[in-house]
Amino acid sequence: MNAIAAEKKVLLIDDEASLRRSVSVGLMQQGYQTEPFENGMKALQTLEMFKRKNIPLDYAIVDIKLPDIDGLKLLKVIKFNYPNLPVIMITGYGSEAMHEEATSQHADAYLEKPFSMDDLA
C-alpha cells in the first residue's frame, strides 16, 4: 500500500490511444501513476476535482493538438490552477514557432513525437 501512495501522479492528455497506452506503461515502469485523458475537457474536470480534494499532481503531459481544446489554452488553465506544476507539451506537428509559443506560455518542456521514454523521464 505504501508504494502506491509514494507514486508520483502524472496527468496525460493526448487524443492518440496508442500514445496514451505506451506512455502510461513507460511511466508506470518508472514509478509514476498516470491519469490518461483523450481530451482536454475531461482532464479539466478531473483537475478541478483534484484541486477540491487537495490531490497533488507531480507532472502534466499535454498534447498541443487536442480534438476539443487547444493544448496551449489548456496549458494556461493548468498553470493558473497549479502554478508550480511542471507541464510537458508534446506534439506531432512541431515547429520552431510552436516551441516558442509553448515556452512563452510557461511550458516546462517541449517534446516532438515520436519521443523516447528516456526523453520524457
PDB file of C-alpha atoms in Angstrom:
ATOM      1  CA  MET A   1       0.000   0.000   0.000  1.00  0.00           C
ATOM      2  CA  ASN A   2       2.805   2.398   0.868  1.00  0.00           C
ATOM      3  CA  ALA A   3       4.493   2.040  -2.530  1.00  0.00           C
ATOM      4  CA  ILE A   4       1.323   3.111  -4.296  1.00  0.00           C
ATOM      5  CA  ALA A   5       0.940   6.190  -2.109  1.00  0.00           C
ATOM      6  CA  ALA A   6       4.529   7.162  -2.900  1.00  0.00           C
ATOM      7  CA  GLU A   7       3.962   7.018  -6.668  1.00  0.00           C
ATOM      8  CA  LYS A   8       4.102  10.292  -8.500  1.00  0.00           C
ATOM      9  CA  LYS A   9       0.873  11.234 -10.269  1.00  0.00           C
ATOM     10  CA  VAL A  10       1.031  12.366 -13.899  1.00  0.00           C
ATOM     11  CA  LEU A  11      -1.810  13.901 -15.892  1.00  0.00           C
ATOM     12  CA  LEU A  12      -1.541  12.699 -19.518  1.00  0.00           C
ATOM     13  CA  ILE A  13      -3.714  14.434 -22.121  1.00  0.00           C
ATOM     14  CA  ASP A  14      -3.455  13.138 -25.690  1.00  0.00           C
ATOM     15  CA  ASP A  15      -6.098  12.089 -28.219  1.00  0.00           C
ATOM     16  CA  GLU A  16      -3.992   9.185 -29.546  1.00  0.00           C
ATOM     17  CA  ALA A  17      -4.940   5.977 -27.694  1.00  0.00           C
ATOM     18  CA  SER A  18      -1.719   4.168 -28.646  1.00  0.00           C
ATOM     19  CA  LEU A  19       0.430   7.022 -27.339  1.00  0.00           C
ATOM     20  CA  ARG A  20      -1.556   7.203 -24.085  1.00  0.00           C
ATOM     21  CA  ARG A  21      -1.076   3.450 -23.644  1.00  0.00           C
ATOM     22  CA  SER A  22       2.657   3.392 -24.379  1.00  0.00           C
ATOM     23  CA  VAL A  23       3.409   6.481 -22.283  1.00  0.00           C
ATOM     24  CA  SER A  24       1.298   5.152 -19.387  1.00  0.00           C
ATOM     25  CA  VAL A  25       3.147   1.825 -19.432  1.00  0.00           C
ATOM     26  CA  GLY A  26       6.534   3.528 -19.773  1.00  0.00           C
ATOM     27  CA  LEU A  27       5.810   5.898 -16.888  1.00  0.00           C
ATOM     28  CA  MET A  28       4.419   3.096 -14.730  1.00  0.00           C
ATOM     29  CA  GLN A  29       7.744   1.269 -15.147  1.00  0.00           C
ATOM     30  CA  GLN A  30       9.447   4.419 -13.837  1.00  0.00           C
ATOM     31  CA  GLY A  31       7.180   4.562 -10.778  1.00  0.00           C
ATOM     32  CA  TYR A  32       4.568   7.048 -11.996  1.00  0.00           C
ATOM     33  CA  GLN A  33       0.815   6.653 -11.768  1.00  0.00           C
ATOM     34  CA  THR A  34      -0.726   8.047 -14.954  1.00  0.00           C
ATOM     35  CA  GLU A  35      -4.162   9.642 -15.249  1.00  0.00           C
ATOM     36  CA  PRO A  36      -4.783   9.426 -19.029  1.00  0.00           C
ATOM     37  CA  PHE A  37      -7.335  11.568 -20.876  1.00  0.00           C
ATOM     38  CA  GLU A  38      -8.253  11.667 -24.551  1.00  0.00           C
ATOM     39  CA  ASN A  39      -9.477  15.267 -24.453  1.00  0.00           C
ATOM     40  CA  GLY A  40      -8.972  18.497 -22.594  1.00  0.00           C
ATOM     41  CA  MET A  41     -12.445  18.929 -21.087  1.00  0.00           C
ATOM     42  CA  LYS A  42     -12.340  15.624 -19.192  1.00  0.00           C
ATOM     43  CA  ALA A  43      -8.858  16.491 -17.968  1.00  0.00           C
ATOM     44  CA  LEU A  44     -10.049  19.921 -16.773  1.00  0.00           C
ATOM     45  CA  GLN A  45     -12.947  18.346 -14.849  1.00  0.00           C
ATOM     46  CA  THR A  46     -10.505  15.977 -13.162  1.00  0.00           C
ATOM     47  CA  LEU A  47      -8.100  18.838 -12.415  1.00  0.00           C
ATOM     48  CA  GLU A  48     -10.931  20.687 -10.669  1.00  0.00           C
ATOM     49  CA  MET A  49     -11.783  17.580  -8.644  1.00  0.00           C
ATOM     50  CA  PHE A  50      -8.111  17.048  -7.705  1.00  0.00           C
ATOM     51  CA  LYS A  51      -7.858  20.668  -6.607  1.00  0.00           C
ATOM     52  CA  ARG A  52     -11.021  20.414  -4.458  1.00  0.00           C
ATOM     53  CA  LYS A  53      -9.775  17.206  -2.830  1.00  0.00           C
ATOM     54  CA  ASN A  54      -6.199  18.515  -2.482  1.00  0.00           C
ATOM     55  CA  ILE A  55      -4.826  15.619  -4.529  1.00  0.00           C
ATOM     56  CA  PRO A  56      -1.276  16.573  -5.516  1.00  0.00           C
ATOM     57  CA  LEU A  57      -0.048  16.268  -9.077  1.00  0.00           C
ATOM     58  CA  ASP A  58       3.614  15.894  -9.969  1.00  0.00           C
ATOM     59  CA  TYR A  59       3.541  16.483 -13.735  1.00  0.00           C
ATOM     60  CA  ALA A  60       1.222  17.127 -16.649  1.00  0.00           C
ATOM     61  CA  ILE A  61       1.886  15.964 -20.208  1.00  0.00           C
ATOM     62  CA  VAL A  62      -0.289  17.818 -22.704  1.00  0.00           C
ATOM     63  CA  ASP A  63      -0.642  17.338 -26.453  1.00  0.00           C
ATOM     64  CA  ILE A  64      -0.780  20.668 -28.290  1.00  0.00           C
ATOM     65  CA  LYS A  65      -3.392  19.416 -30.794  1.00  0.00           C
ATOM     66  CA  LEU A  66      -6.481  18.087 -28.997  1.00  0.00           C
ATOM     67  CA  PRO A  67      -9.929  17.463 -30.503  1.00  0.00           C
ATOM     68  CA  ASP A  68     -11.832  19.775 -28.138  1.00  0.00           C
ATOM     69  CA  ILE A  69      -9.461  22.448 -26.833  1.00  0.00           C
ATOM     70  CA  ASP A  70      -6.158  23.955 -27.895  1.00  0.00           C
ATOM     71  CA  GLY A  71      -3.351  22.409 -25.819  1.00  0.00           C
ATOM     72  CA  LEU A  72      -1.755  25.815 -25.278  1.00  0.00           C
ATOM     73  CA  LYS A  73      -5.035  27.157 -23.822  1.00  0.00           C
ATOM     74  CA  LEU A  74      -5.136  24.096 -21.597  1.00  0.00           C
ATOM     75  CA  LEU A  75      -1.568  24.854 -20.510  1.00  0.00           C
ATOM     76  CA  LYS A  76      -2.710  28.321 -19.360  1.00  0.00           C
ATOM     77  CA  VAL A  77      -5.565  26.842 -17.311  1.00  0.00           C
ATOM     78  CA  ILE A  78      -3.315  24.209 -15.728  1.00  0.00           C
ATOM     79  CA  LYS A  79      -0.679  26.821 -14.844  1.00  0.00           C
ATOM     80  CA  PHE A  80      -3.387  29.089 -13.395  1.00  0.00           C
ATOM     81  CA  ASN A  81      -4.699  26.307 -11.121  1.00  0.00           C
ATOM     82  CA  TYR A  82      -1.339  24.664 -10.388  1.00  0.00           C
ATOM     83  CA  PRO A  83       1.324  27.373 -10.864  1.00  0.00           C
ATOM     84  CA  ASN A  84       4.165  25.110  -9.699  1.00  0.00           C
ATOM     85  CA  LEU A  85       3.124  22.023 -11.683  1.00  0.00           C
ATOM     86  CA  PRO A  86       5.700  21.122 -14.353  1.00  0.00           C
ATOM     87  CA  VAL A  87       3.935  20.828 -17.725  1.00  0.00           C
ATOM     88  CA  ILE A  88       5.480  18.997 -20.667  1.00  0.00           C
ATOM     89  CA  MET A  89       3.976  19.899 -24.034  1.00  0.00           C
ATOM     90  CA  ILE A  90       4.080  17.219 -26.743  1.00  0.00           C
ATOM     91  CA  THR A  91       3.215  17.443 -30.418  1.00  0.00           C
ATOM     92  CA  GLY A  92       3.340  15.527 -33.660  1.00  0.00           C
ATOM     93  CA  TYR A  93       3.312  18.831 -35.567  1.00  0.00           C
ATOM     94  CA  GLY A  94       6.328  20.554 -34.143  1.00  0.00           C
ATOM     95  CA  SER A  95       7.778  23.791 -35.397  1.00  0.00           C
ATOM     96  CA  GLU A  96      10.109  26.432 -34.037  1.00  0.00           C
ATOM     97  CA  ALA A  97       7.161  28.840 -33.691  1.00  0.00           C
ATOM     98  CA  MET A  98       5.159  26.271 -31.736  1.00  0.00           C
ATOM     99  CA  HIS A  99       8.131  25.597 -29.473  1.00  0.00           C
ATOM    100  CA  GLU A 100       8.471  29.333 -28.778  1.00  0.00           C
ATOM    101  CA  GLU A 101       4.720  29.651 -28.155  1.00  0.00           C
ATOM    102  CA  ALA A 102       4.751  26.727 -25.681  1.00  0.00           C
ATOM    103  CA  THR A 103       7.773  28.187 -23.898  1.00  0.00           C
ATOM    104  CA  SER A 104       6.223  31.661 -23.754  1.00  0.00           C
ATOM    105  CA  GLN A 105       3.145  30.101 -22.114  1.00  0.00           C
ATOM    106  CA  HIS A 106       5.403  28.704 -19.367  1.00  0.00           C
ATOM    107  CA  ALA A 107       5.623  25.119 -20.574  1.00  0.00           C
ATOM    108  CA  ASP A 108       8.436  23.433 -18.654  1.00  0.00           C
ATOM    109  CA  ALA A 109       9.439  21.191 -21.554  1.00  0.00           C
ATOM    110  CA  TYR A 110       8.544  20.563 -25.191  1.00  0.00           C
ATOM    111  CA  LEU A 111       8.878  17.229 -26.992  1.00  0.00           C
ATOM    112  CA  GLU A 112       8.113  16.288 -30.568  1.00  0.00           C
ATOM    113  CA  LYS A 113       6.569  12.893 -31.313  1.00  0.00           C
ATOM    114  CA  PRO A 114       7.817  10.287 -31.552  1.00  0.00           C
ATOM    115  CA  PHE A 115       9.888  10.644 -28.389  1.00  0.00           C
ATOM    116  CA  SER A 116      11.546   8.029 -26.211  1.00  0.00           C
ATOM    117  CA  MET A 117      10.601   7.319 -22.623  1.00  0.00           C
ATOM    118  CA  ASP A 118      14.137   8.412 -21.681  1.00  0.00           C
ATOM    119  CA  ASP A 119      13.474  11.826 -23.240  1.00  0.00           C
ATOM    120  CA  LEU A 120      10.209  12.078 -21.325  1.00  0.00           C
ATOM    121  CA  ALA A 121      11.638  10.911 -17.985  1.00  0.00           C
TER     122      ALA A 121
END
